[in-house]
PDB file of C-alpha atoms and ligand atoms in Angstrom:
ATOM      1  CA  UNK A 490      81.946 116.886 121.575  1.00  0.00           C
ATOM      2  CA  UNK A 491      84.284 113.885 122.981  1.00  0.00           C
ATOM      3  CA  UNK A 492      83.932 113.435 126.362  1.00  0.00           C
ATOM      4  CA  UNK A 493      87.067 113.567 127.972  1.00  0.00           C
ATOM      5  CA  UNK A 494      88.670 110.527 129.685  1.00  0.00           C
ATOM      6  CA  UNK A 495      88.932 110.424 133.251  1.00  0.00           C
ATOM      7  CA  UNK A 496      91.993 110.562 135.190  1.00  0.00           C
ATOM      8  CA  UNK A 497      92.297 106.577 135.727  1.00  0.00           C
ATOM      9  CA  UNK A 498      91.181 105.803 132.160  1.00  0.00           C
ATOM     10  CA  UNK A 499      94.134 107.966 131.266  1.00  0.00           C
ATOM     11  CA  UNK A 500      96.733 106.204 133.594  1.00  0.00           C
ATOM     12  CA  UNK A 501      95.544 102.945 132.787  1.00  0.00           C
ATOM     13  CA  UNK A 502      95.897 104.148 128.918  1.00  0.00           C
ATOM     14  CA  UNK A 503      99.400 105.185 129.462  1.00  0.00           C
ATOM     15  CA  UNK A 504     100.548 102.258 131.928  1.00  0.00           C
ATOM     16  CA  UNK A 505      99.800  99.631 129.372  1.00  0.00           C
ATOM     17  CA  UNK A 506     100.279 101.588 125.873  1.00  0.00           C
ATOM     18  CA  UNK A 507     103.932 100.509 125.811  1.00  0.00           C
ATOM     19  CA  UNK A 508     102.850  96.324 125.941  1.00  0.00           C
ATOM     20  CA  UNK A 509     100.398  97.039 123.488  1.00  0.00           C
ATOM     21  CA  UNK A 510     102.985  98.737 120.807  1.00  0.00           C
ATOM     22  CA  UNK A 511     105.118  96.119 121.399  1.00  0.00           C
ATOM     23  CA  UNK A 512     102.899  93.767 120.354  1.00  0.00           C
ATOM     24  CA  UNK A 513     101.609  96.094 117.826  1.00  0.00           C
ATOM     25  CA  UNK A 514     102.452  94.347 114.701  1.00  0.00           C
ATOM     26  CA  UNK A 515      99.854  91.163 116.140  1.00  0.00           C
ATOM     27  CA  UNK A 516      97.642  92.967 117.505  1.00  0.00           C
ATOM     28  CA  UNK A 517      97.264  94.502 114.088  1.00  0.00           C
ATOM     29  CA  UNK A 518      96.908  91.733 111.747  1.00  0.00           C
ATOM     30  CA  UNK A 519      94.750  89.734 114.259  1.00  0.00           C
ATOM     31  CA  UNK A 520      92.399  93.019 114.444  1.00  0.00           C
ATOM     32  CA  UNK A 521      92.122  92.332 110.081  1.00  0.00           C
ATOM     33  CA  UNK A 522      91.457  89.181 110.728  1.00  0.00           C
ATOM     34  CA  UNK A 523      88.493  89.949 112.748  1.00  0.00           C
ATOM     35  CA  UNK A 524      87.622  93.133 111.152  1.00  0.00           C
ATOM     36  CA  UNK A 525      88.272  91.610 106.952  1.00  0.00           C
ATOM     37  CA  UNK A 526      85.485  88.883 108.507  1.00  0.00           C
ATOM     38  CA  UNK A 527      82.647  90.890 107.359  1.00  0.00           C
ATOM     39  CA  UNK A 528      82.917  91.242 103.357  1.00  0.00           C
ATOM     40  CA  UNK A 529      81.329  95.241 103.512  1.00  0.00           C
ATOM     41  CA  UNK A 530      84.037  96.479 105.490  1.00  0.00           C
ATOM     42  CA  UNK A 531      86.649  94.382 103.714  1.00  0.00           C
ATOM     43  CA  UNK A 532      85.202  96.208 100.602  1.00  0.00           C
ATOM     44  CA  UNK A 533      86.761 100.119 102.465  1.00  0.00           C
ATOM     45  CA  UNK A 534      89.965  98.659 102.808  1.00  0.00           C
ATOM     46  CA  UNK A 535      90.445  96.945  99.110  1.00  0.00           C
ATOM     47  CA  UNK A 536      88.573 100.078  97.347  1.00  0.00           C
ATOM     48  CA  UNK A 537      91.326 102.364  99.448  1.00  0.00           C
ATOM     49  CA  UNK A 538      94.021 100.199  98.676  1.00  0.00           C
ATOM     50  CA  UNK A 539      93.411 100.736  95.161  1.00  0.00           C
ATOM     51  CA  UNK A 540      93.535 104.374  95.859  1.00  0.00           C
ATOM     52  CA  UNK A 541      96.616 104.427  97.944  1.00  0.00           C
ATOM     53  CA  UNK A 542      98.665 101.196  96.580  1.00  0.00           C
ATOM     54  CA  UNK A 543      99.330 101.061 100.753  1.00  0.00           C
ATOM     55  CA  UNK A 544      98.054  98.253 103.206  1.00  0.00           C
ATOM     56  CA  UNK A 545      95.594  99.721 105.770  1.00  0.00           C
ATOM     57  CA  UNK A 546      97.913  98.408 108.684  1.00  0.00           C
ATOM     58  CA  UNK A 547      98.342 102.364 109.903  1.00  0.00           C
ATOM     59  CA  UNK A 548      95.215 102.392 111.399  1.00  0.00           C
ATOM     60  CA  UNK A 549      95.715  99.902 114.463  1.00  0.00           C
ATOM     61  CA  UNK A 550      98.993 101.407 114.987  1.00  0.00           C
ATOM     62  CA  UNK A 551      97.913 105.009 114.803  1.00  0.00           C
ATOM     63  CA  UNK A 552      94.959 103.751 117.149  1.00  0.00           C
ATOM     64  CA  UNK A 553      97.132 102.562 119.437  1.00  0.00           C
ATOM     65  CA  UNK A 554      99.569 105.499 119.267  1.00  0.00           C
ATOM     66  CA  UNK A 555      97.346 108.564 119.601  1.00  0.00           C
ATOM     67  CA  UNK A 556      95.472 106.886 122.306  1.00  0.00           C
ATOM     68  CA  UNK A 557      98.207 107.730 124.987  1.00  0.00           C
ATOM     69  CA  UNK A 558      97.786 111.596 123.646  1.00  0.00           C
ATOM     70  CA  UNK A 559      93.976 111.444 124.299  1.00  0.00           C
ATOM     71  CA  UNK A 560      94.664 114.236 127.136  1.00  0.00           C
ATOM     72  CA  UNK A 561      96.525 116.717 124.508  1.00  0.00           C
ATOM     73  CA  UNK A 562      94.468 117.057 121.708  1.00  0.00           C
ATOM     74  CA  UNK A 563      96.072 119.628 120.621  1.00  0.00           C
ATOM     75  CA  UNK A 564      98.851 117.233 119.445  1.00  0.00           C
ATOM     76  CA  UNK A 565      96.692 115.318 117.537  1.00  0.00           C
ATOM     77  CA  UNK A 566      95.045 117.598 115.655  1.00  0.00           C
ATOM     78  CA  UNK A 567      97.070 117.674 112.413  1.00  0.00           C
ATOM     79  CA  UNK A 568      96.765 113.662 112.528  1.00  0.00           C
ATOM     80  CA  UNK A 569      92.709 114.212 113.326  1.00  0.00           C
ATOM     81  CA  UNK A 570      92.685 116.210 109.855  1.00  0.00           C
ATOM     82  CA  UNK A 571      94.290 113.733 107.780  1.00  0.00           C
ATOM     83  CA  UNK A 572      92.794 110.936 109.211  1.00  0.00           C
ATOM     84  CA  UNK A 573      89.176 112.515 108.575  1.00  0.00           C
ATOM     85  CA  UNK A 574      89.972 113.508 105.341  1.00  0.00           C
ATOM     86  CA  UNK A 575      91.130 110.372 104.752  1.00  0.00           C
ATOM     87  CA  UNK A 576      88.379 108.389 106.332  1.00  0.00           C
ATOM     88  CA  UNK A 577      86.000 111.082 103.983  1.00  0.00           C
ATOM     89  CA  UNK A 578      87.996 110.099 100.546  1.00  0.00           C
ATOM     90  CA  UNK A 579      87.436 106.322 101.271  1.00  0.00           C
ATOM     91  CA  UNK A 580      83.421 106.801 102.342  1.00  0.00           C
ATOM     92  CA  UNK A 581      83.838 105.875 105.903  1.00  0.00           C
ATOM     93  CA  UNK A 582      80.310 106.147 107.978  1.00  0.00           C
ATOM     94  CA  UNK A 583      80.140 106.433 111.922  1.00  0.00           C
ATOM     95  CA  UNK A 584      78.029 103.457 111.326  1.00  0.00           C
ATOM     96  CA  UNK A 585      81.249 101.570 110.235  1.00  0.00           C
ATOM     97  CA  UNK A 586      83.106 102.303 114.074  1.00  0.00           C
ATOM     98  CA  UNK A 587      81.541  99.586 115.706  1.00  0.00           C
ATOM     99  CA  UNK A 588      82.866  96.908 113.466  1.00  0.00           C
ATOM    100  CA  UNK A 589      86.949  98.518 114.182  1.00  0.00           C
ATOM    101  CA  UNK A 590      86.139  98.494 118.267  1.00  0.00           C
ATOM    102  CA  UNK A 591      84.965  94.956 118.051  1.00  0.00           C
ATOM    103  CA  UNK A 592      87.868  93.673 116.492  1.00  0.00           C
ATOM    104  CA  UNK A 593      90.209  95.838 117.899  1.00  0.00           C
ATOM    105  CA  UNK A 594      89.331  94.842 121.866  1.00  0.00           C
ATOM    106  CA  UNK A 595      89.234  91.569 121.021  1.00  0.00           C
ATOM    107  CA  UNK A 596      92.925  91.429 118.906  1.00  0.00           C
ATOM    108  CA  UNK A 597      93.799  92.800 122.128  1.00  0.00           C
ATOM    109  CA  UNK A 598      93.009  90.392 124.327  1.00  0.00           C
ATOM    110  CA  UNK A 599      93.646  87.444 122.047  1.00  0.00           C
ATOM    111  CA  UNK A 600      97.266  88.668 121.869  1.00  0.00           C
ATOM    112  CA  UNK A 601      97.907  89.700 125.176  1.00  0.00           C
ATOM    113  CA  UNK A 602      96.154  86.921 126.542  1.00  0.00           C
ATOM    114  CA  UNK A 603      95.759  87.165 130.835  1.00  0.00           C
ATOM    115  CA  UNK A 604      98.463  90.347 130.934  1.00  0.00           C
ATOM    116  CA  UNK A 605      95.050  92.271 130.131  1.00  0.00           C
ATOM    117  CA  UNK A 606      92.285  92.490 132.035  1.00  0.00           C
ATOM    118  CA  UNK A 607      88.726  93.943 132.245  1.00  0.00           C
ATOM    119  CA  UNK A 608      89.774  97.191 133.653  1.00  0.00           C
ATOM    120  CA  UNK A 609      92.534  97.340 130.692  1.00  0.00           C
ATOM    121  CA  UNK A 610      90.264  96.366 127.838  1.00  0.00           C
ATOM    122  CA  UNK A 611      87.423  98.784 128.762  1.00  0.00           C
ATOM    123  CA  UNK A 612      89.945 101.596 129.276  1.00  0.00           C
ATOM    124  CA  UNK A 613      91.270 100.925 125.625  1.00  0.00           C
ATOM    125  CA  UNK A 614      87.410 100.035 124.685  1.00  0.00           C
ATOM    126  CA  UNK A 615      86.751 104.111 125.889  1.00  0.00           C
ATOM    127  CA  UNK A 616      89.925 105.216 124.442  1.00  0.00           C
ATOM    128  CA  UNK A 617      88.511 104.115 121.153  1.00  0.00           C
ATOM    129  CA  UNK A 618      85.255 105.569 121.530  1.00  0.00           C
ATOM    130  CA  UNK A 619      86.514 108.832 122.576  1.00  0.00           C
ATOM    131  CA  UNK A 620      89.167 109.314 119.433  1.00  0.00           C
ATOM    132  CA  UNK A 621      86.150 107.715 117.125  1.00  0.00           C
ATOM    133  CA  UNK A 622      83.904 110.711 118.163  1.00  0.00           C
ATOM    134  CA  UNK A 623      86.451 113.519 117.474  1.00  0.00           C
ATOM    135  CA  UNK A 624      86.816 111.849 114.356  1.00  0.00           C
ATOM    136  CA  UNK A 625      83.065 110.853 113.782  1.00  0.00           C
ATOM    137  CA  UNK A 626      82.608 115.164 114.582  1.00  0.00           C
ATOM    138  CA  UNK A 627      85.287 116.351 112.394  1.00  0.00           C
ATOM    139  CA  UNK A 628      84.323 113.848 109.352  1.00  0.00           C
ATOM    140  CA  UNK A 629      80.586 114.970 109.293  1.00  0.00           C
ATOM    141  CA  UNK A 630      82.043 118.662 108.784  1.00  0.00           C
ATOM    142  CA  UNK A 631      84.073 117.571 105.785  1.00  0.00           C
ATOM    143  CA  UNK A 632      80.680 115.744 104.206  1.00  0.00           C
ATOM    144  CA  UNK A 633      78.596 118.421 104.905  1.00  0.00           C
ATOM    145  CA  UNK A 634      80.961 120.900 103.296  1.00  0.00           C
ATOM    146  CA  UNK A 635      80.871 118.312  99.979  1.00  0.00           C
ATOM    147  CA  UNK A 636      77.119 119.415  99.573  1.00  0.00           C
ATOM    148  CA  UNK A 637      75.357 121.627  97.561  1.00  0.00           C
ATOM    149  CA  UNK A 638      74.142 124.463  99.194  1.00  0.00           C
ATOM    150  CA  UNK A 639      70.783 124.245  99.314  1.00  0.00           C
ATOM    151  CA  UNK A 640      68.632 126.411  97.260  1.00  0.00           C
ATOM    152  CA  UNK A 641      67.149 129.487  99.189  1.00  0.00           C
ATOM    153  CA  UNK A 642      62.880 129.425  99.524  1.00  0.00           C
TER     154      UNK A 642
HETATM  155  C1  LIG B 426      89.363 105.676 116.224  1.00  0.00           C
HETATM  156  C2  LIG B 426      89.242 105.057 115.041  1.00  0.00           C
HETATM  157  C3  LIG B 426      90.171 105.191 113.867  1.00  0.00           C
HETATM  158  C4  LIG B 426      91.460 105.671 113.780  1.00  0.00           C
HETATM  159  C5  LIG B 426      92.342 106.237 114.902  1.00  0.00           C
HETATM  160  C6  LIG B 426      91.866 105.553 112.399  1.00  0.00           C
HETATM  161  C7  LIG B 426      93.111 105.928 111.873  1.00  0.00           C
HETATM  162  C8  LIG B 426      93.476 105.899 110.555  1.00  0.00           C
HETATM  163  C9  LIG B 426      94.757 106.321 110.021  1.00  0.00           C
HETATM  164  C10 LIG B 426      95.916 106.872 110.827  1.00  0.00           C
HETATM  165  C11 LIG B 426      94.729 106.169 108.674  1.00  0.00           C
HETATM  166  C12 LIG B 426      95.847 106.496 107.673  1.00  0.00           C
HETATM  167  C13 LIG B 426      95.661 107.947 107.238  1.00  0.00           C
HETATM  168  C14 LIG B 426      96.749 108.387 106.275  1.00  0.00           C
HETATM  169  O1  LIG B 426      97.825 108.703 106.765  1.00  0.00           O
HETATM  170  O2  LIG B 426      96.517 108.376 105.064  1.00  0.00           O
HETATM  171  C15 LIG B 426      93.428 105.625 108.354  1.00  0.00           C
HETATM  172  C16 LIG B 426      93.024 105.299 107.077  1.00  0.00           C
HETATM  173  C17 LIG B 426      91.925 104.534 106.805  1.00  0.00           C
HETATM  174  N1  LIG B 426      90.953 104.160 107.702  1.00  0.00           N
HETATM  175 FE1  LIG B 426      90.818 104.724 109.642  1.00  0.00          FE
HETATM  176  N2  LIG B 426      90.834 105.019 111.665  1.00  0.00           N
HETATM  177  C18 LIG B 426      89.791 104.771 112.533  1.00  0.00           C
HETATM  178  C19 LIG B 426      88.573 104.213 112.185  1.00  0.00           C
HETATM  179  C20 LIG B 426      88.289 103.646 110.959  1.00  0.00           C
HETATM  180  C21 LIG B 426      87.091 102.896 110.648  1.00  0.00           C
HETATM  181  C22 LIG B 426      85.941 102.668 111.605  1.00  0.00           C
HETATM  182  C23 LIG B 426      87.213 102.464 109.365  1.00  0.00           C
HETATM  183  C24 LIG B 426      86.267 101.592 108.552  1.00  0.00           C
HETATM  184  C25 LIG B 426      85.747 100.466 109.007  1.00  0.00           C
HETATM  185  C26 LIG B 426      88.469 102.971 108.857  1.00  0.00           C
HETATM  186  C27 LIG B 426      88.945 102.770 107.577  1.00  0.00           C
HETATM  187  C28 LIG B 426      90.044 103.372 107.043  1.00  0.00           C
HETATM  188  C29 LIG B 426      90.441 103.239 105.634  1.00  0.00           C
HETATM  189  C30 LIG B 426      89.693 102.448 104.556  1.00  0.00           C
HETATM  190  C31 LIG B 426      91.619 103.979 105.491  1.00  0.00           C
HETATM  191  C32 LIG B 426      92.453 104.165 104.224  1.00  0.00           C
HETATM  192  C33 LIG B 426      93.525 103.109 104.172  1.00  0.00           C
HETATM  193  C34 LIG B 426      94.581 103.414 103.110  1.00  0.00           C
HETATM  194  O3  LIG B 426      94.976 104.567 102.966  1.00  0.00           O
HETATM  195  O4  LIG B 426      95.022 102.471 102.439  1.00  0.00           O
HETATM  196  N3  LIG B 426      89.090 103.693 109.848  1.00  0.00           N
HETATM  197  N4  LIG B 426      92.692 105.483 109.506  1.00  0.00           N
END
C-alpha cells in the first residue's frame, strides 16, 4: 500500500499545483520529449495510439491534476480504475514508471526554470511515486485476474 504523503509534501503539492497547470501544456510536451527519447517506451504510446486514435498528452495533465487530491483518494478512485485498466490494455509494467518520473521532474524544472526548487521537485518527485504505487497495486490485480487459474495438484 501507498504510503501516504506527509503534511508538508501535501502543502508544498497544493501551493505550487496551480504554476504547474498553468504551464501544463509545456510541461507536457517537454516531458515527451524526454520520455519519446527511449524508442521502447515510445513503442506504448504509438501501439496505444493506434488503439485509441488519441495523443497520450492526458497523462502529464492527469499527473499533474490528481496529484493535489493525493490526500482524498477516495476522489480518485474512479480515475485510478480507468487509468489501470487502461495502463493494463496498453501492457504497461511497473518497470516502465521510472522512465515517466525521470522525464516528468525534469520537464518540470526545465519549464519552470528557478520558480522551482529542490524542496518543490522532490515533493512532486514523491507525489509521483505515491500515485504510481496505487496504480502499480491496482494494475497487478487486473493482470493477475487475466490468468488462468492454475490447475489444482
Ligand atoms: C503516476 C503515473 C501515471 C499516471 C497518473 C497516468 C495517467 C494516465 C491517464 C489519465 C491516462 C488516460 C486514461 C484514459 O482516460 O483513457 C493514461 C493512459 C496511458 N498511459 Fe498512463 N499514467 C501514469 C504512468 C504511465 C507510465 C509509466 C506509462 C508508460 C511508460 C504510461 C503509459 C500510458 C499509455 C500508453 C496510455 C494510453 C494512451 C492513450 O490512450 O492513447 N502511463 N495514463
Amino acid at each position: 500500500m501507498a504510503q501516504p504523503l506527509s503534511n508538508e509534501t501535501n502543502a508544498i503539492i497544493k501551493s505550487t499545483a496551480p504554476a504547474l497547470q498553468e504551464h501544463g501544456v509545456a510541461i507536457t510536451t517537454r516531458m515527451y520529449e524526454r520520455l519519446f527519447v527511449d524508442p521502447a517506451i515510445k513503442a506504448l504510446f504509438d501501439q496505444a495510439a493506434q488503439v485509441s486514435g488519441e495523443q497520450p498528452k492526458r497523462l502529464a495533465a492527469a499527473i499533474l491534476a490528481f496529484a493535489k487530491n493525493a490526500d482524498n483518494l477516495g476522489a480518485l478512485s474512479a480515475a485510478v480504475e480507468r487509468m489501470a485498466a487502461r495502463h493494463v490494455e496498453t501492457s504497461i509494467k511497473p518497470e516502465h514508471y521510472p522512465a515517466v518520473a525521470n522525464a516528468l521532474l525534469p520537464a518540470i524544472k526545465d519549464v519552470l526554470g528557478d520558480a522551482v526548487d529542490e524542496r518543490v521537485l522532490n515533493a512532486w518527485g514523491e507525489a509521483y511515486w505515491f500515485l504510481a504505487d496505487v496504480l502499480i497495486n491496482r494494475e497487478a490485480q487486473l493482470y493477475a485476474a487475466e490468468q488462468p487459474c492454475a490447475e489444482p495438484a
